[in-house]
mmCIF file of C-alpha atoms in Angstrom:
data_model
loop_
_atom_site.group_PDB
_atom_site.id
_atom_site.type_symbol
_atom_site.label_atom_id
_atom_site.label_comp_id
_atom_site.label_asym_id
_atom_site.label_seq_id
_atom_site.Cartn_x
_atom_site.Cartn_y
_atom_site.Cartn_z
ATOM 1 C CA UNK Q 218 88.885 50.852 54.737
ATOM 2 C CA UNK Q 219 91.066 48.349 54.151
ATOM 3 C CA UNK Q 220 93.730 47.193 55.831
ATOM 4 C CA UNK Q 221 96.654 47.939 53.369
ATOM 5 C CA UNK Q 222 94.989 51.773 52.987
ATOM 6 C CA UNK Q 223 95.666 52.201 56.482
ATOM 7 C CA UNK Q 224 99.131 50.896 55.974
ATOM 8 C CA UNK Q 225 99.898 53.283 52.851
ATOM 9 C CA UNK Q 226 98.329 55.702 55.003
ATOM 10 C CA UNK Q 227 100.556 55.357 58.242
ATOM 11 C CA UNK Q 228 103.587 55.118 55.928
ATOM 12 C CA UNK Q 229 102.792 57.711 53.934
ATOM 13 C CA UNK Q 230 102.150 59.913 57.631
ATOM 14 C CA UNK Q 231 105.534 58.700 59.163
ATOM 15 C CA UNK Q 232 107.346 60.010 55.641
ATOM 16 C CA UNK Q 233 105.586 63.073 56.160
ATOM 17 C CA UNK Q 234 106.799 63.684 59.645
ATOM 18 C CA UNK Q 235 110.230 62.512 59.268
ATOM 19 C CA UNK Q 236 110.438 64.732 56.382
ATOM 20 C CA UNK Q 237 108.640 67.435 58.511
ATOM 21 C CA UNK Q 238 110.959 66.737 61.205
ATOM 22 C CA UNK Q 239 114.269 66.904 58.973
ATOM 23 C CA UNK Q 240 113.300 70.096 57.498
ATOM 24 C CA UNK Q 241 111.987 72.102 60.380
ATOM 25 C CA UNK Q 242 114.490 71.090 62.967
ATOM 26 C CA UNK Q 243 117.675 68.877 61.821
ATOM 27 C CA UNK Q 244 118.551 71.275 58.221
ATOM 28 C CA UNK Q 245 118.600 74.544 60.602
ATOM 29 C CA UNK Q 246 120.518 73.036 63.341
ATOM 30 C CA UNK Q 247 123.111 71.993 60.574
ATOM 31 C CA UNK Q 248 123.024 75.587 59.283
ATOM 32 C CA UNK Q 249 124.405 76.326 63.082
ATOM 33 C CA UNK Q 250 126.739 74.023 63.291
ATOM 34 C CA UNK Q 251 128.381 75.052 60.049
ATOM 35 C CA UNK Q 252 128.419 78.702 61.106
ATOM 36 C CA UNK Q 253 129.731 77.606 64.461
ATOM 37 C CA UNK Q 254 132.249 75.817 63.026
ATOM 38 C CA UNK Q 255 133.623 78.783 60.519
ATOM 39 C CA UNK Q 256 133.322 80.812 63.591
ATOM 40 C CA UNK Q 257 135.601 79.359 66.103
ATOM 41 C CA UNK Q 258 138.226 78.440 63.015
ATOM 42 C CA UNK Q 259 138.371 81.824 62.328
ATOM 43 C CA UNK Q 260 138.944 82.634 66.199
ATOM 44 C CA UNK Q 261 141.916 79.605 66.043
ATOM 45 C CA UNK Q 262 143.457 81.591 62.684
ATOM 46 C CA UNK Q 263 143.406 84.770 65.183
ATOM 47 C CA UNK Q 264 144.922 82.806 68.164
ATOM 48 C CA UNK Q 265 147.455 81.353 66.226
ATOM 49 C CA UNK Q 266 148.705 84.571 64.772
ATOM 50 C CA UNK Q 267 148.624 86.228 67.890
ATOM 51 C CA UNK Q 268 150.705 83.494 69.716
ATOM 52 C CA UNK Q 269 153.366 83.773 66.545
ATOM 53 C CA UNK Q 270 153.480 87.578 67.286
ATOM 54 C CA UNK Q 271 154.487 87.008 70.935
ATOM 55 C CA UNK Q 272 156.640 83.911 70.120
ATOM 56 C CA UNK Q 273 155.661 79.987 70.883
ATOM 57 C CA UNK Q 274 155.835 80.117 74.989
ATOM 58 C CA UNK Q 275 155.404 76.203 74.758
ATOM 59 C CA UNK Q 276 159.405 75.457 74.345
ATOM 60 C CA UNK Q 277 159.848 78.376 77.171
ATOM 61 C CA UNK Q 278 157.173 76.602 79.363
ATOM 62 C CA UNK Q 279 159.037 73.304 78.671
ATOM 63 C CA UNK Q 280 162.519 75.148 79.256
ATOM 64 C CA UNK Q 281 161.184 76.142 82.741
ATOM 65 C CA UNK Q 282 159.724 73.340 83.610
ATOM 66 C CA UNK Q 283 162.970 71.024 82.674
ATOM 67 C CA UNK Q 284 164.918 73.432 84.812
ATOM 68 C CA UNK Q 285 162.669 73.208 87.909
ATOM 69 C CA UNK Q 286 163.209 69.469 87.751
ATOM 70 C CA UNK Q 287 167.059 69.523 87.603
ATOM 71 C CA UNK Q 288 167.391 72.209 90.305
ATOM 72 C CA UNK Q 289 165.058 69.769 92.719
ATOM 73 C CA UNK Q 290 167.757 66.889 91.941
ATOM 74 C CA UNK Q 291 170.688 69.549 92.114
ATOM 75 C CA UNK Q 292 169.095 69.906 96.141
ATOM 76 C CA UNK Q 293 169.327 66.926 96.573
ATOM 77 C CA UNK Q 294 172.667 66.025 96.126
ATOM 78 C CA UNK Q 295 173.765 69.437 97.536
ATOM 79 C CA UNK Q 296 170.967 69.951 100.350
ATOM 80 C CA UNK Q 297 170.308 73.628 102.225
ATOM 81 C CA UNK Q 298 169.863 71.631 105.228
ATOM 82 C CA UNK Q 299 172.263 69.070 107.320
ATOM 83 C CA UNK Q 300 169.855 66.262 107.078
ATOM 84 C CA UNK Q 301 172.507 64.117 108.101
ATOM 85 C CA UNK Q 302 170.309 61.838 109.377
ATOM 86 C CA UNK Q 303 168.730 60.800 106.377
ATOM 87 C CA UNK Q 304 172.207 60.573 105.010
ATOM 88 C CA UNK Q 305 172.998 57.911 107.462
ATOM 89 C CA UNK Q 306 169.830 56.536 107.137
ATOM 90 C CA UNK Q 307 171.017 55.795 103.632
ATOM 91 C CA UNK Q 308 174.373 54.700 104.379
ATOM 92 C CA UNK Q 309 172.694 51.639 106.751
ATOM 93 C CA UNK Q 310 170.404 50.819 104.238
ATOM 94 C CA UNK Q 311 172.688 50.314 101.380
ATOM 95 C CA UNK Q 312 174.607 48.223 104.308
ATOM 96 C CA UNK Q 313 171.893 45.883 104.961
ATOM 97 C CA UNK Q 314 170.970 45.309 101.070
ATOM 98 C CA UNK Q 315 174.640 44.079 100.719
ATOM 99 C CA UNK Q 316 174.167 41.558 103.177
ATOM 100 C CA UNK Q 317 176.108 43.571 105.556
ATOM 101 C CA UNK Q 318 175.105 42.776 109.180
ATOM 102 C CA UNK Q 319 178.109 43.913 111.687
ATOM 103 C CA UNK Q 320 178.770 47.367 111.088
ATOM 104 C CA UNK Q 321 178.950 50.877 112.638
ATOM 105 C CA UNK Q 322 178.409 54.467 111.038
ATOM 106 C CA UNK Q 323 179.642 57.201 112.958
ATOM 107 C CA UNK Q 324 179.257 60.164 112.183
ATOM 108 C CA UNK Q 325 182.372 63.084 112.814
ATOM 109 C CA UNK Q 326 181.876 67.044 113.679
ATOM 110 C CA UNK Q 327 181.015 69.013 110.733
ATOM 111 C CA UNK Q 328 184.283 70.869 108.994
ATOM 112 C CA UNK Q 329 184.111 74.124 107.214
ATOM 113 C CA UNK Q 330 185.489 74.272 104.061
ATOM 114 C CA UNK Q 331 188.541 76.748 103.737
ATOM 115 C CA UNK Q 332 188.336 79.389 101.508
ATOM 116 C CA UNK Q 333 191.606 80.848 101.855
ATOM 117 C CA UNK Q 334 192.706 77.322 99.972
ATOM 118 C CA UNK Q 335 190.205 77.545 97.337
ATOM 119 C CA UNK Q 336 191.490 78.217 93.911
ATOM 120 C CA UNK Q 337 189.298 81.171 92.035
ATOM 121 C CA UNK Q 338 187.038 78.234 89.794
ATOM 122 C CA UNK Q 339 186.000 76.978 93.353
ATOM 123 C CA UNK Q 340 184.942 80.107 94.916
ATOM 124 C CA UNK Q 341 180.993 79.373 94.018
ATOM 125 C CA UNK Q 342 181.445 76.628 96.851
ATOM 126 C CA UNK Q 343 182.014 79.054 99.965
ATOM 127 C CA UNK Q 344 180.287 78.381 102.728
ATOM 128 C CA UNK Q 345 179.670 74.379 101.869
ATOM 129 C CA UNK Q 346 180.202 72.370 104.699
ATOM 130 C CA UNK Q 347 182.043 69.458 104.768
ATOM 131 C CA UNK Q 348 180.052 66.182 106.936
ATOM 132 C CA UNK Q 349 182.383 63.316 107.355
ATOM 133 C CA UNK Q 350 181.350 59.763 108.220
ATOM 134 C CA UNK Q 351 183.152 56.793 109.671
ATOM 135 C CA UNK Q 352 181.837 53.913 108.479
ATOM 136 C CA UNK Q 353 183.562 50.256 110.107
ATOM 137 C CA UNK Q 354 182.387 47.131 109.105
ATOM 138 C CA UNK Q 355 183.515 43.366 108.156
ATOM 139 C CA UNK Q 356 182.110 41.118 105.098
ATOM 140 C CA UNK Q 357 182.437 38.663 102.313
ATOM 141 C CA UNK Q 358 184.293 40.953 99.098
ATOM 142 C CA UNK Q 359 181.417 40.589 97.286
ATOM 143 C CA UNK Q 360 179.385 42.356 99.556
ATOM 144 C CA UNK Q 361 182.154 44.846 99.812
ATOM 145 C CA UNK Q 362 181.950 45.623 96.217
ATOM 146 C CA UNK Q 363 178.196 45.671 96.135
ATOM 147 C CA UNK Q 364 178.190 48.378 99.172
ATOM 148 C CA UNK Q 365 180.374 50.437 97.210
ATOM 149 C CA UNK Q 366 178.469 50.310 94.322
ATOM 150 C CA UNK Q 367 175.314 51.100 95.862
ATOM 151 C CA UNK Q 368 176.786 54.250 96.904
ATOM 152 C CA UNK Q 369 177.424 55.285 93.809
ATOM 153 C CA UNK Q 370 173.279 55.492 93.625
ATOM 154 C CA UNK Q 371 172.782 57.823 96.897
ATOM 155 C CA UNK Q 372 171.204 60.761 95.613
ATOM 156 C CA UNK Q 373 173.228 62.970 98.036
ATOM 157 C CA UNK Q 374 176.616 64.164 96.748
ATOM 158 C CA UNK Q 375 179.296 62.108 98.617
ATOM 159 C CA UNK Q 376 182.637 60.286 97.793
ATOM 160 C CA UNK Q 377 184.938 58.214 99.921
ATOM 161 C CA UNK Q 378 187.893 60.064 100.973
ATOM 162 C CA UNK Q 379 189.558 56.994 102.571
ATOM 163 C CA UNK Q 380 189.181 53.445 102.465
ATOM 164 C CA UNK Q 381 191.461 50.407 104.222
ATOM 165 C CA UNK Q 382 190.603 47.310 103.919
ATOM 166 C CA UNK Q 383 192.537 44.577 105.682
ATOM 167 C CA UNK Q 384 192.088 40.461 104.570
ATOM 168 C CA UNK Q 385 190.976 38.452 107.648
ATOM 169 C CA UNK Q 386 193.212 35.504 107.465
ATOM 170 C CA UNK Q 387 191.220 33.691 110.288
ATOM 171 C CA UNK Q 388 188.891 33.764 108.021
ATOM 172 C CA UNK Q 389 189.411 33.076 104.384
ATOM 173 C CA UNK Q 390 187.336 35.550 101.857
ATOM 174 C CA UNK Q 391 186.100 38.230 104.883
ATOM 175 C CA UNK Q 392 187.443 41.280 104.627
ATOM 176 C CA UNK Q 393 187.471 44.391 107.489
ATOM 177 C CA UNK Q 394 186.659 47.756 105.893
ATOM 178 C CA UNK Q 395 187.379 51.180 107.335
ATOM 179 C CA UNK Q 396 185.658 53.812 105.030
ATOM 180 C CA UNK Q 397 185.761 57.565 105.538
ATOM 181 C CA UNK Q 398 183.352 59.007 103.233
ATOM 182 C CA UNK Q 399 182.362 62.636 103.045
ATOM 183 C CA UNK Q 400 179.028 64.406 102.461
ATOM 184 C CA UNK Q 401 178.256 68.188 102.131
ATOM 185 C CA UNK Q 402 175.412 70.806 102.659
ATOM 186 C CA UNK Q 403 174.708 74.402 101.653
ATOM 187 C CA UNK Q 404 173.548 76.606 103.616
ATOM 188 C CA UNK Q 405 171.497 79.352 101.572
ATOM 189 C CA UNK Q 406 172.286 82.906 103.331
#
């Protein structure tokens, strides 16, 4: 035989096959796929109507979750616990990032809250407890203002009852600061 016969015939035996090969295996497995595919759209149509029956939970899931996140920020600012400590913590911190190096923070004894003197709109702050903090310390103005604006970012709910500040004239542009600043905690029952 000659050499392009055997070439016709290889070719000719490799169409076969493929052919072979794409009707016996790939046109049925097609078939399945198509049928799988009718299948699970029908089973999304049915999922989809049963979710509209109950309602779209996605906005409620979203709801909830949006919730969750403000109440962990709403204990924060208003913790269960003292943790006074990591409120002063703070406080020395935001010190030393104004460029605040002589100062003292010391803290007073913990005040209830009266709730004789309460007006009725306040009443949902009984038993809040009132943590006061002395806070002493000398520095450029600047780094004054840049203290008090950095408290302004404490995640703890605080504001500064009093504040003195007295011009060093020794020492032009130093200023001595006496802050009293108050922080609170509520105690869950």
């Amino acid at each position: 035989m000659s050499s392009t016969k055997l070439n016709l015939i290889a070719i000719g035996t490799v169409i076969f096959l493929t052919a072979g090969f794409g009707l016996a295996v790939v046109r049925p497995g097609i078939r399945e796929v198509e049928e799988q595919r009718e299948l699970l759209s029908t089973e999304v149509d049915q999922v989809r109507t049963q979710q509209e029956a109950v309602g779209n939970i996605a906005d409620l899931y979203a709801e909830i979750v949006e919730l969750n996140r403000r109440m962990l920020n709403f204990r924060q600012r208003l913790p269960e616990g003292r943790e006074f400590g990591e409120f002063l913590n703070q406080l020395a911190e935001h010190l030393r990032l104004a460029e605040i190096e002589n100062y003292s923070v010391e803290p007073r004894p913990a005040m209830d809250i009266d709730e004789s003197r309460l007006p009725e709109e306040l009443k949902i702050v009984r038993g809040t407890v009132l943590l006061p903090v002395r806070v002493v310390f000398e520095g450029r103005f600047e780094a004054v203002v840049d203290f008090i604006r950095r408290m302004e970012d404490l995640p703890r709910l605080s504001h500064v009852e009093k504040i003195e500040m007295v011009n060093r004239e020794s020492q032009p542009g130093r200023i001595g600061v006496e802050l009293m600043i108050h922080t609170y905690y509520h105690p869950e029952n």
